[in-house]
CSV table of C-alpha atoms in Angstrom, one decimal:
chain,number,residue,atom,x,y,z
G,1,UNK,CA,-10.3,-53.1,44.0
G,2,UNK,CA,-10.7,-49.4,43.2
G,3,UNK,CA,-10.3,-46.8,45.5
G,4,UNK,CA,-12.5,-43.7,46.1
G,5,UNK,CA,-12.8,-41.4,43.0
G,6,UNK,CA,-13.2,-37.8,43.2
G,7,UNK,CA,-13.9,-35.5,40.1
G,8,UNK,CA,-12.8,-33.1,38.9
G,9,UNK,CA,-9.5,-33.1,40.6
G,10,UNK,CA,-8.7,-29.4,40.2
G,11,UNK,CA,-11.8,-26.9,39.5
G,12,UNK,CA,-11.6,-22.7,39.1
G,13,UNK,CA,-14.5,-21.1,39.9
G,14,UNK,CA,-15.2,-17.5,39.9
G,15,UNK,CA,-17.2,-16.0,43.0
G,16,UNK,CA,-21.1,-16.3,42.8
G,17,UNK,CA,-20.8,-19.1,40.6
G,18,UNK,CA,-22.0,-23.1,41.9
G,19,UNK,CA,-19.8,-26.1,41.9
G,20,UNK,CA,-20.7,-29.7,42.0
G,21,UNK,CA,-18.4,-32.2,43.0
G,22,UNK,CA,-18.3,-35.8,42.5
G,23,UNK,CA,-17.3,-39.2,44.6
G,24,UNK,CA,-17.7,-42.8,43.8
G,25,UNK,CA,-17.3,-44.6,46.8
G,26,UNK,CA,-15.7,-47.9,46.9
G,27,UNK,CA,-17.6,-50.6,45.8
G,28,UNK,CA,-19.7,-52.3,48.6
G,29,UNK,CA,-19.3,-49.0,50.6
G,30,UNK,CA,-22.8,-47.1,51.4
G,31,UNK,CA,-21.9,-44.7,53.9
G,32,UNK,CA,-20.0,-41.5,51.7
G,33,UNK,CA,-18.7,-38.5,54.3
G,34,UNK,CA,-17.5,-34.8,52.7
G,35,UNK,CA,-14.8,-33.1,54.3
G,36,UNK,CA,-13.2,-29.5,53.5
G,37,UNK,CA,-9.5,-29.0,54.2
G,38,UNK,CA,-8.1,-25.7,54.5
G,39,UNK,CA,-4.6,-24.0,56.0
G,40,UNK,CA,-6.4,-22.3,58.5
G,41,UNK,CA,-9.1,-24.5,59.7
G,42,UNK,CA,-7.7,-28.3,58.9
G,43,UNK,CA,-10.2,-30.8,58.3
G,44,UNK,CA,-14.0,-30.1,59.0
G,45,UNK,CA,-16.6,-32.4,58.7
G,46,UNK,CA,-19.4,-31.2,56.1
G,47,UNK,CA,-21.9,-34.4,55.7
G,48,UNK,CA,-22.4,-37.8,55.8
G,49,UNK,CA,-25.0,-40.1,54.0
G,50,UNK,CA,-25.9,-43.3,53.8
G,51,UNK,CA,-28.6,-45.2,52.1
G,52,UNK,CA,-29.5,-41.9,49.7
G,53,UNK,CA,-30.0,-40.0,53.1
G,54,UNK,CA,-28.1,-37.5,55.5
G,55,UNK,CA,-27.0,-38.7,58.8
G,56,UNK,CA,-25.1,-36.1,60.1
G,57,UNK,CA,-24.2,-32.7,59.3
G,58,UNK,CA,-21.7,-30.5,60.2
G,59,UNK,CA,-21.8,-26.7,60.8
G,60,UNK,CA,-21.5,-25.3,57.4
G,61,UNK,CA,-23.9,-23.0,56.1
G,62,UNK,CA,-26.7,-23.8,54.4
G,63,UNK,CA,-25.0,-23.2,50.5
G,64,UNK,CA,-23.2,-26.5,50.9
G,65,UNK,CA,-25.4,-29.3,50.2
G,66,UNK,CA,-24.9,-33.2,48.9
G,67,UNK,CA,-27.0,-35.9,47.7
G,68,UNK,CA,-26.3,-39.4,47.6
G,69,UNK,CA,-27.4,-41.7,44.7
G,70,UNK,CA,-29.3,-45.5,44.6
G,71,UNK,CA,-25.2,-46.6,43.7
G,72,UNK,CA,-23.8,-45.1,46.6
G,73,UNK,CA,-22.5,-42.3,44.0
G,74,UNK,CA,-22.5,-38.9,45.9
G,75,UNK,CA,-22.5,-34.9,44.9
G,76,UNK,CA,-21.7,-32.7,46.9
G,77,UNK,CA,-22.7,-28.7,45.6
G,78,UNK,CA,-21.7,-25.4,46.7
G,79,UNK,CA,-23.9,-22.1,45.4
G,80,UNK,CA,-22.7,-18.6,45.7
G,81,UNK,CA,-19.2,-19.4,45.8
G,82,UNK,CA,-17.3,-17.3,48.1
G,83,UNK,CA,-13.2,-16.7,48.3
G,84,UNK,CA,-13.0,-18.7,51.1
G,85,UNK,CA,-14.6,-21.7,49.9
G,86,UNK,CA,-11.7,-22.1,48.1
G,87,UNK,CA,-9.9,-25.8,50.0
G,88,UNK,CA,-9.3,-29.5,49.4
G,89,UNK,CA,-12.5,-31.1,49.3
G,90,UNK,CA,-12.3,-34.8,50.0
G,91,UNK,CA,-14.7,-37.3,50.0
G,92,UNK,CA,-14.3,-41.1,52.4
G,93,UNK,CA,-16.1,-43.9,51.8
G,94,UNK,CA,-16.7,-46.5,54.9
G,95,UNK,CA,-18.0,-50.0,54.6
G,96,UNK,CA,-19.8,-50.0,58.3
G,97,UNK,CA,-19.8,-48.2,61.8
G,98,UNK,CA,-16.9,-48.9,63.6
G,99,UNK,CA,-15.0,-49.4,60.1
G,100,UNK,CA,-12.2,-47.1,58.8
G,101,UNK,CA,-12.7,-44.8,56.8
G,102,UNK,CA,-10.9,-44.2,53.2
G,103,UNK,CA,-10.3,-41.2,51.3
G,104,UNK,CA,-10.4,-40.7,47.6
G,105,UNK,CA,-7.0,-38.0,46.5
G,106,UNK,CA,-9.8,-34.9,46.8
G,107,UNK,CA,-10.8,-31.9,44.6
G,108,UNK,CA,-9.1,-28.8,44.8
G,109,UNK,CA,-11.3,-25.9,44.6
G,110,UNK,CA,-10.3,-22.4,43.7
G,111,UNK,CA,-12.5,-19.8,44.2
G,112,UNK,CA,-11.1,-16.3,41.9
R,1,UNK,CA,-17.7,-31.4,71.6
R,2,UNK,CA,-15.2,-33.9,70.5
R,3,UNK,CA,-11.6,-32.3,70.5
R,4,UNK,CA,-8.3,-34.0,69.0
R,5,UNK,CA,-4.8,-32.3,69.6
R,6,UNK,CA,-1.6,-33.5,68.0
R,7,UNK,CA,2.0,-33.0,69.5
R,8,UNK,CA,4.3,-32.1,67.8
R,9,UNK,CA,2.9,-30.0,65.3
R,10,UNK,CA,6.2,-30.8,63.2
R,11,UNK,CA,9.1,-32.6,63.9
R,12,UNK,CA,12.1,-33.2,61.8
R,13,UNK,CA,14.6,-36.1,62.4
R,14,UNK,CA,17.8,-37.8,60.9
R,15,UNK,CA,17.1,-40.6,59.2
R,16,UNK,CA,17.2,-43.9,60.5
R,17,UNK,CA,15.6,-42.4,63.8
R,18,UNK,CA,12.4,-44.2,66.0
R,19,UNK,CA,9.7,-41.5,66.8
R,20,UNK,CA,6.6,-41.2,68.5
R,21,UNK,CA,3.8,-39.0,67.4
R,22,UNK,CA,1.4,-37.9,69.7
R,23,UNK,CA,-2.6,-37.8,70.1
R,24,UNK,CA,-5.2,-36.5,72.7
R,25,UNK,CA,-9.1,-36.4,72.5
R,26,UNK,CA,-11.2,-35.2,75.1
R,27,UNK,CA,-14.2,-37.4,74.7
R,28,UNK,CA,-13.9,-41.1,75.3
R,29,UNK,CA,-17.2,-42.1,73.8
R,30,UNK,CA,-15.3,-43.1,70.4
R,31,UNK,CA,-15.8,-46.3,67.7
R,32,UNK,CA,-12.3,-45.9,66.7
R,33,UNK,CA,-9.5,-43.7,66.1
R,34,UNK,CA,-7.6,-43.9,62.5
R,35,UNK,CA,-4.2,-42.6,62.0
R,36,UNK,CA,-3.3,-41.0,58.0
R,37,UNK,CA,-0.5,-40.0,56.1
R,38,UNK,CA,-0.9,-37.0,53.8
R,39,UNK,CA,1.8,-36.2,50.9
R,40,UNK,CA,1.2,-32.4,49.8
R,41,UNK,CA,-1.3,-31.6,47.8
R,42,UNK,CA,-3.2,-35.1,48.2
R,43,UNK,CA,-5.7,-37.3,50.1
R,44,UNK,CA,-5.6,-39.1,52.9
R,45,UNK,CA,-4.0,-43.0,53.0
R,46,UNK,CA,-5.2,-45.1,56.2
R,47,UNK,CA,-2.2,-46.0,58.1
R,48,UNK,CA,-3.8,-47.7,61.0
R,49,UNK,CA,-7.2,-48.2,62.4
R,50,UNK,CA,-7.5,-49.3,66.3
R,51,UNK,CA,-11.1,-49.9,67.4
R,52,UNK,CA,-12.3,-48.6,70.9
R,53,UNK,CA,-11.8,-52.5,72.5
R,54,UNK,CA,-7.7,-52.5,71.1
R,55,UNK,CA,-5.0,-51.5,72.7
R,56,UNK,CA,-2.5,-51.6,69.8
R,57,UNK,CA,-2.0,-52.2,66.3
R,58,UNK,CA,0.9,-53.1,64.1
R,59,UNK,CA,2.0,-52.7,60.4
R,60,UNK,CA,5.4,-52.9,59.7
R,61,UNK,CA,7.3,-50.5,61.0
R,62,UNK,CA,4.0,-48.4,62.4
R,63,UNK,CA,2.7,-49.3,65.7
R,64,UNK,CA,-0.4,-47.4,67.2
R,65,UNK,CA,-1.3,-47.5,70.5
R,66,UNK,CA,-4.8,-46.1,72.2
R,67,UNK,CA,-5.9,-45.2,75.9
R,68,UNK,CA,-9.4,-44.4,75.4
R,69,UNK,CA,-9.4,-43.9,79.3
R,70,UNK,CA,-7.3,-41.1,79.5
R,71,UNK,CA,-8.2,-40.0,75.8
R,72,UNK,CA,-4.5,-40.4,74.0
R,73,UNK,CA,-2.8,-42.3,71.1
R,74,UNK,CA,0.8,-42.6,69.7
R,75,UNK,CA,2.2,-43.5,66.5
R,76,UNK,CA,5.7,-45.1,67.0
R,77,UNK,CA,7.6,-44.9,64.0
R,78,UNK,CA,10.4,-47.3,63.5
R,79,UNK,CA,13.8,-46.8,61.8
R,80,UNK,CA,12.4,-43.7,59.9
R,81,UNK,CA,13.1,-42.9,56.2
R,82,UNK,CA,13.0,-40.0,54.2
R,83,UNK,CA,10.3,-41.4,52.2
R,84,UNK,CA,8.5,-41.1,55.6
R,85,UNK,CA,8.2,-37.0,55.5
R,86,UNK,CA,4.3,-36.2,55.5
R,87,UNK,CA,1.8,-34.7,57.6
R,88,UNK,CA,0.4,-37.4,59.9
R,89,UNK,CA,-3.5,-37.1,60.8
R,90,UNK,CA,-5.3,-38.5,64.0
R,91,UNK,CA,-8.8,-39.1,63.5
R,92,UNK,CA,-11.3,-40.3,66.4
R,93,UNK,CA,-14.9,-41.7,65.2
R,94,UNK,CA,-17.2,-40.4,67.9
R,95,UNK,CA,-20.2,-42.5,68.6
R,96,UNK,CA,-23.3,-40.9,67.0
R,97,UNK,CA,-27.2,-41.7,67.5
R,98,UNK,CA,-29.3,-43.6,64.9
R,99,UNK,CA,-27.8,-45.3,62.1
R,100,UNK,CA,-25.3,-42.5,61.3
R,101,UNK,CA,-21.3,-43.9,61.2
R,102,UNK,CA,-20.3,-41.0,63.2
R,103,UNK,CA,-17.9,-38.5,61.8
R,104,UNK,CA,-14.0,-38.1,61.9
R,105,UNK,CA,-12.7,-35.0,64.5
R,106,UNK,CA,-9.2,-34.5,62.9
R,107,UNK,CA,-5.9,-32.9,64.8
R,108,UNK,CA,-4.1,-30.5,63.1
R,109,UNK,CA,-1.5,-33.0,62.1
R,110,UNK,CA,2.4,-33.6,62.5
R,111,UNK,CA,4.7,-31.9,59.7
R,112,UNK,CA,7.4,-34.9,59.5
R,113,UNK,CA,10.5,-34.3,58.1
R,114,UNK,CA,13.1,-37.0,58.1
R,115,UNK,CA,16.4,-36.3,55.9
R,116,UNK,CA,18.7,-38.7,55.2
């Protein structure tokens, strides 16, 4: 059974520029989460969807956004890149609530 | 506002050493807490997942333990191995309304450094 996929793994973007990132969740698994992982900060919860349709949000600014697709498939985007946008960006997939929650191996953005 | 403190924040043991690892959380209303392992410069891999109901669960040489009472968890290492050395994450799923999953609050993780 396949894991969670991220894509790219590694991405270099220059500032001002938009990013979309990718995440197949694993089969059978509708709810997809986005989390951003830096030194400072450690892991901060961006957005969840589920059924083509955020849940939840977290308290990023308004530049991040995501969509989720009929296959579960979800983008997340990021305009106006900024220097400090630059992190681990890691996608979980979760089968239902009260489930665990697994984590694809993430995509590591670097904002120049 | 869900909070989750590790302690240590890294630890470093001989090998063949049993450890605990320690986790707090400061709101009880939780569907689960997970415990990860990180190797640098990757994702997460799921360790252990005890649901608000469980006391304790057991794989291999893990063992977690949760008091959603008083808001705390461990992670009992057995017999540790080098090719235990990794960040360990605590992750609590706080109840949400609606037919949102809730979202992961992360600690800041334990640095674990066992050498033989």
């Amino acid at each position: 059974k396949a894991g969670v996929t991220q894509t790219p793994r590694y991405l270099i973007k220059t500032r001002g520029q938009q990013v979309t990132l990718s995440c197949s969740p694993i089969s059978g698994h509708r709810s997809v989460s986005w989390y951003q992982q830096t030194p400072g900060q450690g892991l901060q919860f961006l957005f969840e969807y589920f059924s083509e349709t955020q849940r939840n949000k977290g308290n990023f600014p308004g530049r991040f956004s995501g969509r989720q697709f009929s296959n579960s498939r979800s983008e997340m985007n990021v305009s106006t890149l900024e220097l400090g946008d630059s992190a681990l960006y890691l996608c979980a997939s979760s089968l239902a609530k009260g489930r665990g929650s697994f984590f694809g191996q993430g995509t590591r953005l670097t904002v120049v | 506002k869900q909070e989750v403190t590790q302690i240590p924040a890294a630890l470093s043991v001989p090998e063949g050493e049993n450890l605990v690892l320690n986790c707090s959380f400061t709101d009880s209303a939780i569907y689960n807490l997970q415990w990860f392992r990180q190797d640098p410069g990757k994702g997460l891999t799921s360790l252990l997942l005890i649901q608000s109901s469980q006391r304790e669960q057991t794989s291999g040489r893990l063992n977690a333990s949760l008091d959603k009472s008083s808001g705390r968890s461990t992670l009992y290492i057995a017999a540790s191995q080098p090719g235990d050395s990794a960040t360990y994450l605590c992750a609590v799923r706080s109840r949400a309304g609606g037919t949102s999953y809730g979202k992961l609050t992360f600690g800041q993780g334990t640095i674990l450094t066992v050498h033989p």
